CSV table of C-alpha atoms in Angstrom, one decimal:
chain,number,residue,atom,x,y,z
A,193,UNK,CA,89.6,23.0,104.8
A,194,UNK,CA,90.0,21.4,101.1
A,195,UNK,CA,93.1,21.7,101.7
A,196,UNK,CA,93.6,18.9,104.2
A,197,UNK,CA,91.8,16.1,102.1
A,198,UNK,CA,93.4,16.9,98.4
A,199,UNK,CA,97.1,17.3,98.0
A,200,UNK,CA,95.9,19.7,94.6
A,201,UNK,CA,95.1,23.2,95.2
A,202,UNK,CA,95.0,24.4,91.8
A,203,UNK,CA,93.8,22.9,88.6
A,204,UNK,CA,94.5,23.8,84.9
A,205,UNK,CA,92.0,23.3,82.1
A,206,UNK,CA,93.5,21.9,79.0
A,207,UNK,CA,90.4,23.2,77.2
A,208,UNK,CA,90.1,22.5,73.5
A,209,UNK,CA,93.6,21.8,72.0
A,210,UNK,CA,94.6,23.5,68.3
A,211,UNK,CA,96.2,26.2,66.6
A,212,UNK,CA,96.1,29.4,67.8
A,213,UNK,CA,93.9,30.2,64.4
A,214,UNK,CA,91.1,27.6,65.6
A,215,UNK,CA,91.5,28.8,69.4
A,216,UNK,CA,89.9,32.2,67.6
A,217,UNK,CA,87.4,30.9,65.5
A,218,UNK,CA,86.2,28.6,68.5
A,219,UNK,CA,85.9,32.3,70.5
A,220,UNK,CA,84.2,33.9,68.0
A,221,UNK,CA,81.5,31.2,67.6
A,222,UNK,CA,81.2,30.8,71.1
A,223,UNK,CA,80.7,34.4,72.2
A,224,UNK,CA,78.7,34.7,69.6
A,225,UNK,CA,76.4,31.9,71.3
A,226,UNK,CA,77.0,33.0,74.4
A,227,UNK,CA,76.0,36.7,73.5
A,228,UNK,CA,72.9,35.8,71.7
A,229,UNK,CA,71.5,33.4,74.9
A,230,UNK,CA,72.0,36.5,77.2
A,231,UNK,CA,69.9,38.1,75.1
A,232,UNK,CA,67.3,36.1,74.2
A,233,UNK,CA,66.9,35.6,77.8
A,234,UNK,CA,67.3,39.2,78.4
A,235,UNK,CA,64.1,39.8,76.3
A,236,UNK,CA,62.2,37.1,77.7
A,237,UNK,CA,62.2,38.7,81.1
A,238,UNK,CA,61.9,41.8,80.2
A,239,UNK,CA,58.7,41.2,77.9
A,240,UNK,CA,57.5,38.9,80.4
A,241,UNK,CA,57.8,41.7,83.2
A,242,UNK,CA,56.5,44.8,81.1
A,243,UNK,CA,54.2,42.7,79.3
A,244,UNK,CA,50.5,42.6,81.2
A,245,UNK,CA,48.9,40.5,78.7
A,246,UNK,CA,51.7,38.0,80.0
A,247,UNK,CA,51.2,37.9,83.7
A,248,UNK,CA,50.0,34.1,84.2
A,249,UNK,CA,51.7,31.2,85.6
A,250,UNK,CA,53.3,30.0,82.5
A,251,UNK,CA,55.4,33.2,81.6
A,252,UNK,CA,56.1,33.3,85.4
A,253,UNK,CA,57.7,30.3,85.0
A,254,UNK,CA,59.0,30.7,82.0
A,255,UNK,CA,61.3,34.1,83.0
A,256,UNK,CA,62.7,32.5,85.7
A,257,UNK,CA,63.6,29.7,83.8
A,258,UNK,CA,65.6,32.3,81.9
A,259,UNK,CA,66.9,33.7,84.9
A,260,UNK,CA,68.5,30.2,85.2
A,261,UNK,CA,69.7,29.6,82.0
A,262,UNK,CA,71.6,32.9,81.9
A,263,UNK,CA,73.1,32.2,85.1
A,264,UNK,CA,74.1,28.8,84.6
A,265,UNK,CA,75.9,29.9,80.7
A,266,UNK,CA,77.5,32.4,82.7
A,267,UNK,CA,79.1,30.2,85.6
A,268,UNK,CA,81.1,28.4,82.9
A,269,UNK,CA,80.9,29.8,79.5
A,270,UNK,CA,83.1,33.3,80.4
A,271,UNK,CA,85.8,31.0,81.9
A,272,UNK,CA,85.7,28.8,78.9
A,273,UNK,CA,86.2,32.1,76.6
A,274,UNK,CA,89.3,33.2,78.9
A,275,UNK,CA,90.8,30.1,78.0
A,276,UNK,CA,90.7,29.9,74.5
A,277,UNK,CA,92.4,33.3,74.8
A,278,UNK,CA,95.6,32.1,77.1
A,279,UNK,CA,97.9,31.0,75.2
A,280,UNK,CA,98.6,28.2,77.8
A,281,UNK,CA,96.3,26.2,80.2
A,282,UNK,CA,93.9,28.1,82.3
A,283,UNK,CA,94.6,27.9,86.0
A,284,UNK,CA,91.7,27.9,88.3
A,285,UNK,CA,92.1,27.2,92.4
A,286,UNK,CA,90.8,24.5,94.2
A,287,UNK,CA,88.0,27.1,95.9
A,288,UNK,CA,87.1,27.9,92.3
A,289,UNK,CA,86.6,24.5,91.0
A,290,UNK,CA,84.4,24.2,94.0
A,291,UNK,CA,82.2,26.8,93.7
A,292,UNK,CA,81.9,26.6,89.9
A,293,UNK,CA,81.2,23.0,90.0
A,294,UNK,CA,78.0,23.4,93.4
A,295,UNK,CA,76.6,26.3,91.1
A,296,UNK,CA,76.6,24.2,88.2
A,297,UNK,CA,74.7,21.8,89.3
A,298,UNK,CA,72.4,23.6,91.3
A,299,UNK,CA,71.1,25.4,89.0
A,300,UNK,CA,71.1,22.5,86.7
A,301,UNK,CA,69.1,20.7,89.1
A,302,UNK,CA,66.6,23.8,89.8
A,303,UNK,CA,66.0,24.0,85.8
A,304,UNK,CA,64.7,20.5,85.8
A,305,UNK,CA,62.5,21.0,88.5
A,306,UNK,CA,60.8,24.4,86.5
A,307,UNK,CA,60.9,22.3,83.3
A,308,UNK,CA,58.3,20.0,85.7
A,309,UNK,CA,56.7,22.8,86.8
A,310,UNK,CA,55.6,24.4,83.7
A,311,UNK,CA,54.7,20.4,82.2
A,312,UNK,CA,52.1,20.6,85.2
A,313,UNK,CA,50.7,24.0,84.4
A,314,UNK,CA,50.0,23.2,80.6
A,315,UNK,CA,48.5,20.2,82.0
A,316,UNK,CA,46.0,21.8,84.1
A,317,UNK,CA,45.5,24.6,81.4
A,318,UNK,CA,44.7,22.1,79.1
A,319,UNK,CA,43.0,19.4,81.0
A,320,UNK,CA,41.0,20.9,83.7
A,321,UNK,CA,41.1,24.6,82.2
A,322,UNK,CA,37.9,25.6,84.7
A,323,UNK,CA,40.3,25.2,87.7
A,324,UNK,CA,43.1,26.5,86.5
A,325,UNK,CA,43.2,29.8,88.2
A,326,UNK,CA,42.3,28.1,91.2
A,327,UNK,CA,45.1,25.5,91.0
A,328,UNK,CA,47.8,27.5,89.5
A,329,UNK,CA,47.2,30.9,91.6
A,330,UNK,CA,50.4,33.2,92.5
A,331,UNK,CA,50.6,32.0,96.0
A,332,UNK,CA,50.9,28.1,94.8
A,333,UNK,CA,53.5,29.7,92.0
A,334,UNK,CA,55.1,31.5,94.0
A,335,UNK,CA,55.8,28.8,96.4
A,336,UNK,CA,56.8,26.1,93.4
A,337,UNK,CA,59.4,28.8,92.4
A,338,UNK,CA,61.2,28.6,95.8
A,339,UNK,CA,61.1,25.0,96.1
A,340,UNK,CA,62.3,24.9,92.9
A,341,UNK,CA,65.4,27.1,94.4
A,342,UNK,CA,66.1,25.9,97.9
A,343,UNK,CA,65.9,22.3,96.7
A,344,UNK,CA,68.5,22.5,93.6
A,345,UNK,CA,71.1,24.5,96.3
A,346,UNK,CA,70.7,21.6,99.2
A,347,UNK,CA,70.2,18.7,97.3
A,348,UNK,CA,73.9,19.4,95.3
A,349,UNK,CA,75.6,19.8,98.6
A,350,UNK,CA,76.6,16.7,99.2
A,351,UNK,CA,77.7,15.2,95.7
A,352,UNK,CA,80.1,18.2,95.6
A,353,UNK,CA,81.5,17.9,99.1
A,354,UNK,CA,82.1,14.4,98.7
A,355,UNK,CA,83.9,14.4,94.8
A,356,UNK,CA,86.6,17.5,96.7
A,357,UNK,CA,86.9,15.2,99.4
A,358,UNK,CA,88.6,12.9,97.0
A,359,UNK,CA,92.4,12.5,96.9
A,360,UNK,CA,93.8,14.1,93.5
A,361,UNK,CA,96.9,12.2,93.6
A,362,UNK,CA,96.9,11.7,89.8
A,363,UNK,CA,97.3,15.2,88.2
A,364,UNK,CA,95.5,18.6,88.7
A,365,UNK,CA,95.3,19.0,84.8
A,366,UNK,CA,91.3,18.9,83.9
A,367,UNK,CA,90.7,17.4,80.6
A,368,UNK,CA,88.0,19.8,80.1
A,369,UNK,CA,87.0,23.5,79.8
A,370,UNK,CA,85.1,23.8,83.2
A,371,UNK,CA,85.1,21.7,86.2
A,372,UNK,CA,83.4,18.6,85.7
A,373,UNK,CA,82.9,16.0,87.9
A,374,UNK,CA,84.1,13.0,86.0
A,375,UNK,CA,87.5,14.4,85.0
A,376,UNK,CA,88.1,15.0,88.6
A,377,UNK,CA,87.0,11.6,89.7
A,378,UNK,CA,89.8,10.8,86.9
A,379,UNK,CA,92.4,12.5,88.6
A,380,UNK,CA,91.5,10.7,92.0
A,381,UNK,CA,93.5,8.0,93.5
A,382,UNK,CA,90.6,7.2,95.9
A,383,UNK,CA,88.4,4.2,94.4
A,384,UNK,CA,85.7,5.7,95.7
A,385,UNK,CA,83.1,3.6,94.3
A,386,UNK,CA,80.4,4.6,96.8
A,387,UNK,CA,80.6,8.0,95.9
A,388,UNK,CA,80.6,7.1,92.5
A,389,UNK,CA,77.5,5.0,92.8
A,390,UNK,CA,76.2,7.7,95.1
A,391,UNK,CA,76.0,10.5,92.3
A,392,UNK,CA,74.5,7.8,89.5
A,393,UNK,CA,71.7,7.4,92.0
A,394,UNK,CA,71.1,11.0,93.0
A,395,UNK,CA,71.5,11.9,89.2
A,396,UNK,CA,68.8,9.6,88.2
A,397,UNK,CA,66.8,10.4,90.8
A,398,UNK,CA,66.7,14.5,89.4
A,399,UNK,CA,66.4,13.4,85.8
A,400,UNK,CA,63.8,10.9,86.1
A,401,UNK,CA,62.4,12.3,89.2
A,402,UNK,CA,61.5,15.5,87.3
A,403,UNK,CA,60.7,13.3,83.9
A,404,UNK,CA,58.2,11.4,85.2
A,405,UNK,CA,55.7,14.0,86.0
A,406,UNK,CA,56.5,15.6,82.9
A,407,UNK,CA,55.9,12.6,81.1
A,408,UNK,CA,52.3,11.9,82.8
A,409,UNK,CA,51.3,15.2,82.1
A,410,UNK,CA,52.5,15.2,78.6
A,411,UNK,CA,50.5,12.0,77.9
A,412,UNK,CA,47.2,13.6,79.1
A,413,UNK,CA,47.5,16.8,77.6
A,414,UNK,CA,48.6,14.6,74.1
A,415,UNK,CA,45.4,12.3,74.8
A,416,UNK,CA,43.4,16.2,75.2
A,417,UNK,CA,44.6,18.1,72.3
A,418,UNK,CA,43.3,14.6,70.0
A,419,UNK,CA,39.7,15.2,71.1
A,420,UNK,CA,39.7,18.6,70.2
A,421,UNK,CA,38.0,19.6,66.3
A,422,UNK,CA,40.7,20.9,63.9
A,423,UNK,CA,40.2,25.0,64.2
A,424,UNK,CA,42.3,28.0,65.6
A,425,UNK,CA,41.6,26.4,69.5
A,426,UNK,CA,43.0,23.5,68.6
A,427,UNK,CA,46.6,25.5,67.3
A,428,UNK,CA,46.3,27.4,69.6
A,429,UNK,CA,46.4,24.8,72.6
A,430,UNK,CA,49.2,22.9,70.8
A,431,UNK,CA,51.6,26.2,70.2
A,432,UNK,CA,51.1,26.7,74.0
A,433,UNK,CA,52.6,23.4,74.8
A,434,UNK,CA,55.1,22.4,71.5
A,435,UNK,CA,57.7,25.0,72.8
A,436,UNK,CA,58.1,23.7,76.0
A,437,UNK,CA,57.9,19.8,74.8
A,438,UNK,CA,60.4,20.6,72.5
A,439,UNK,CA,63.1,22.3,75.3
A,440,UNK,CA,62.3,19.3,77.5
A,441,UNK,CA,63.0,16.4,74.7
A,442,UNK,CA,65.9,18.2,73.4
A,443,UNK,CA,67.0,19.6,76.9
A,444,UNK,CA,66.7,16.2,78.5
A,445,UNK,CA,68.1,13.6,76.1
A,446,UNK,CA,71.1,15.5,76.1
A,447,UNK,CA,71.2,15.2,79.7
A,448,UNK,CA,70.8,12.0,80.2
A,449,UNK,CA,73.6,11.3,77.7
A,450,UNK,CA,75.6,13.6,79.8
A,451,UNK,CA,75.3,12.9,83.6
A,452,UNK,CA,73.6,9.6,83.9
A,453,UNK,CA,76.2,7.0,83.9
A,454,UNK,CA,77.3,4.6,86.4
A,455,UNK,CA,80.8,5.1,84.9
A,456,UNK,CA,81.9,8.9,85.9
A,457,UNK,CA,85.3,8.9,83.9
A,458,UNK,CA,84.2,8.9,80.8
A,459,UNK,CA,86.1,9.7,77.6
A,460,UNK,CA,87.0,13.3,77.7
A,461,UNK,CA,85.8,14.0,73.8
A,462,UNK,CA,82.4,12.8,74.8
A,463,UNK,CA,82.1,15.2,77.5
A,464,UNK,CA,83.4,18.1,76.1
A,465,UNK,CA,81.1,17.9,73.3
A,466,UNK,CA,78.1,16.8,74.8
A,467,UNK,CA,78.6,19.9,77.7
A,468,UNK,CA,79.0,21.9,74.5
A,469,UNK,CA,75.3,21.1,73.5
A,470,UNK,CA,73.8,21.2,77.3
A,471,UNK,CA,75.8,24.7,78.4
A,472,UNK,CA,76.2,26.8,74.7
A,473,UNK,CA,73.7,25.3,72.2
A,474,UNK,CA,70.5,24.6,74.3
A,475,UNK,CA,70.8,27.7,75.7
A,476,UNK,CA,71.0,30.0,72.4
A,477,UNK,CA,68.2,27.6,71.0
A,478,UNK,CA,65.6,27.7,74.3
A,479,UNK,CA,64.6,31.4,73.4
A,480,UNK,CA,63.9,30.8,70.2
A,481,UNK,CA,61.8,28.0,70.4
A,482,UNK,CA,59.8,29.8,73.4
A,483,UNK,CA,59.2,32.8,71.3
A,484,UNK,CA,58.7,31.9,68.0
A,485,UNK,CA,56.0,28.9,68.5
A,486,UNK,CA,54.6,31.0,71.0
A,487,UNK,CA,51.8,33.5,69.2
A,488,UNK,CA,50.8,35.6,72.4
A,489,UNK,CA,54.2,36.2,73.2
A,490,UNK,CA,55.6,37.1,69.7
A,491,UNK,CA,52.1,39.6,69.6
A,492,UNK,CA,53.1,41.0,73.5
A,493,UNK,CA,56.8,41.4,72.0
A,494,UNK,CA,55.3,43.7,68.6
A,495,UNK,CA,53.7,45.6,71.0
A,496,UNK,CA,56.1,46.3,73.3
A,497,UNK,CA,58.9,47.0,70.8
A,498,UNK,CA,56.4,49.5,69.0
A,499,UNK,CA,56.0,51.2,72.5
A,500,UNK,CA,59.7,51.3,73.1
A,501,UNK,CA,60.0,53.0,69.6
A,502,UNK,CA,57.1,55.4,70.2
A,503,UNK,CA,59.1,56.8,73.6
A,504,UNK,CA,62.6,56.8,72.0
A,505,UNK,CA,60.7,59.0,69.0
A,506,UNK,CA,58.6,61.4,71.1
C-alpha cells in the first residue's frame, strides 16, 4: 500500500563515511556500547525480578524501563553495526524503514511516559510517605505500566503514516545510520508543511507533556529533602531520587535538542551525533547511574551475586 504514494521502495544508509580502518574502530566502540547496555539492563531485571527486598513500585518501574531501553538500542543499533561492516551503503526496504522508524518512536514515546511515572512515585515516597502504599499499590502500577504502553504504540501512528505518505522524489539515499524522520522529509518533494508542523506539535506535546509533571514533582520533593536534618535519612532519600533526576536531565536535554524543532531537515552531522548520544550513550550510562547511586539495589545485587556463587559452588 506504500507503494502507491512513494515512488522509493528501498532506501540506502550512507551511515558514517571513512576509511575502512575507522569503519572498524567505530564497530568496536559501538558494540562494545551496545553490549554493555544489554547487560546492564540484563542485570537490572534480573535483580529486580529475583530480588524480594526489591519488589516496590519504583524497581517495578524501573525494570521495565530497561525492558525499553534494550528494545529500543536494539531496533537500530544492530542495523547500524551491519553497516559499518558493508563495504557499501546498507539497503533497507521501504516496509523496513517503516517499521523501524513506528518502533522507534514508540518506545521513545513510552520511556518518557515511565520517566513521569517514576518522578510521581518518588514524589509520593517522599512527600506524603504515609500513603504511599495506598497511592502507589500494584493494581494502580500495574495499570500506569500499560498506559504507558498502549499510548506510546497509538499515539506514533499517525506521524509515521503521514511522513511514508510523502513523495520521495528526491533520492532514497538516507543521510543517516537508521531511519529518521527528518532525512526522509529531506528526500520529499511534497512541501508538506502541515505534516511538518504536525510532528513539532505532537513532539512537544510528549516532551513537555511528560516534563511538566516531572518538573512539579521534582520541585516538591527538592523543597522536602531541604527540611529534612543532615543524617543517614536525609542521604538516603536523596540517593533514592538523584539517579533518576540525573537520567531525566541528561535523557531529556538531549531530546529536546534532538526532536523538537519546527525545522525537520536538519543538518545531517547534527543528527547523527546527537542520535548517537540519545540511542548508544544514554543507554550504556542509564544502568550505571541506577545502580551505583542506588544503595539498596547495589546491597540486593551483593546478595544475589553471592547466592548465585554459592549454587554454582555447591
Amino acid at each position: 500500500m506504500l507503494k502507491n504514494y512513494s515512488s522509493a521502495t528501498e532506501f540506502y544508509f550512507l551511515g558514517f563515511p571513512g576509511s575502512k580502518e575507522l569503519r572498524n574502530i567505530l564497530f568496536a566502540t559501538f558494540f562494545f556500547f551496545y553490549s554493555m547496555s544489554l547487560m546492564g539492563n540484563m542485570v537490572i531485571i534480573f535483580v529486580v525480578c529475583v530480588g524480594k527486598r526489591l519488589q516496590s513500585p519504583m524497581y517495578f518501574f524501573l525494570g521495565h524501563l530497561s525492558v525499553l531501553e534494550m528494545l529500543t538500542t536494539t531496533v537500530t543499533v544492530p542495523l547500524m553495526l551491519w553497516g559499518l561492516l558493508l563495504p557499501g551503503m546498507l539497503v533497507v526496504s521501504l516496509t523496513a524503514c517503516c517499521t523501524q522508524l513506528y518502533l522507534y518512536l514508540s518506545l521513545g514515546t513510552s520511556e518518557f511516559l515511565l520517566f513521569t511515572a517514576m518522578a510521581v512515585d518518588r514524589y509520593v515516597a517522599v512527600c506524603n510517605p504515609l500513603r504511599y502504599n495506598i497511592i502507589m499499590n500494584s493494581h494502580t502500577c500495574l495499570w500506569v505500566v500499560i498506559v504507558s504502553w498502549v499510548f506510546g504504540f497509538l499515539f506514533e501512528i499517525w506521524p509515521v503514516y503521514a511522513t511514508f505518505h510523502l513523495h520521495f522524489c528526491k533520492s532514497n539515499v538516507l543521510d543517516h545510520f537508521y531511519c529518521d524522520g527528518g532525512q526522509l522529509f529531506k528526500l520529499s518533494c511534497d512541501k508538506g508543511r502541515f505534516t511538518e508542523l504536525m510532528l513539532f506539535l505532537m513532539s512537544i506535546f510528549v516532551l513537555f507533556g511528560s516534563l511538566l509533571p516531572t518538573i512539579i514533582s521534582y520541585t516538591y520533593i527538592i523543597s522536602t529533602i531541604l527540611k529534612i536534618p543532615s543524617g543517614s535519612h536525609h542521604w538516603k532519600t536523596v540517593s533514592t531520587c538523584a539517579s533518576h533526576f540525573t537520567c531525566v536531565v541528561i535523557g531529556y536535554s538531549r531530546s529536546l535538542f534532538l526532536y523538537v524543532k519546527l525545522n525537520q531537515t536538519q543538518a545531517a552531522e547534527y543528527n547523527r551525533v546527537a542520535s548517537l548520544m540519545v540511542l548508544v550513550v544514554n543507554p550504556f550510562l542509564n544502568p550505571f547511574i541506577f545502580t551505583l547511586w542506588n544503595g539498596k539495589f547495589t546491597e540486593v545485587f551483593q546478595d544475589v551475586m553471592r547466592s548465585c556463587y554459592q549454587l554454582l559452588k555447591d
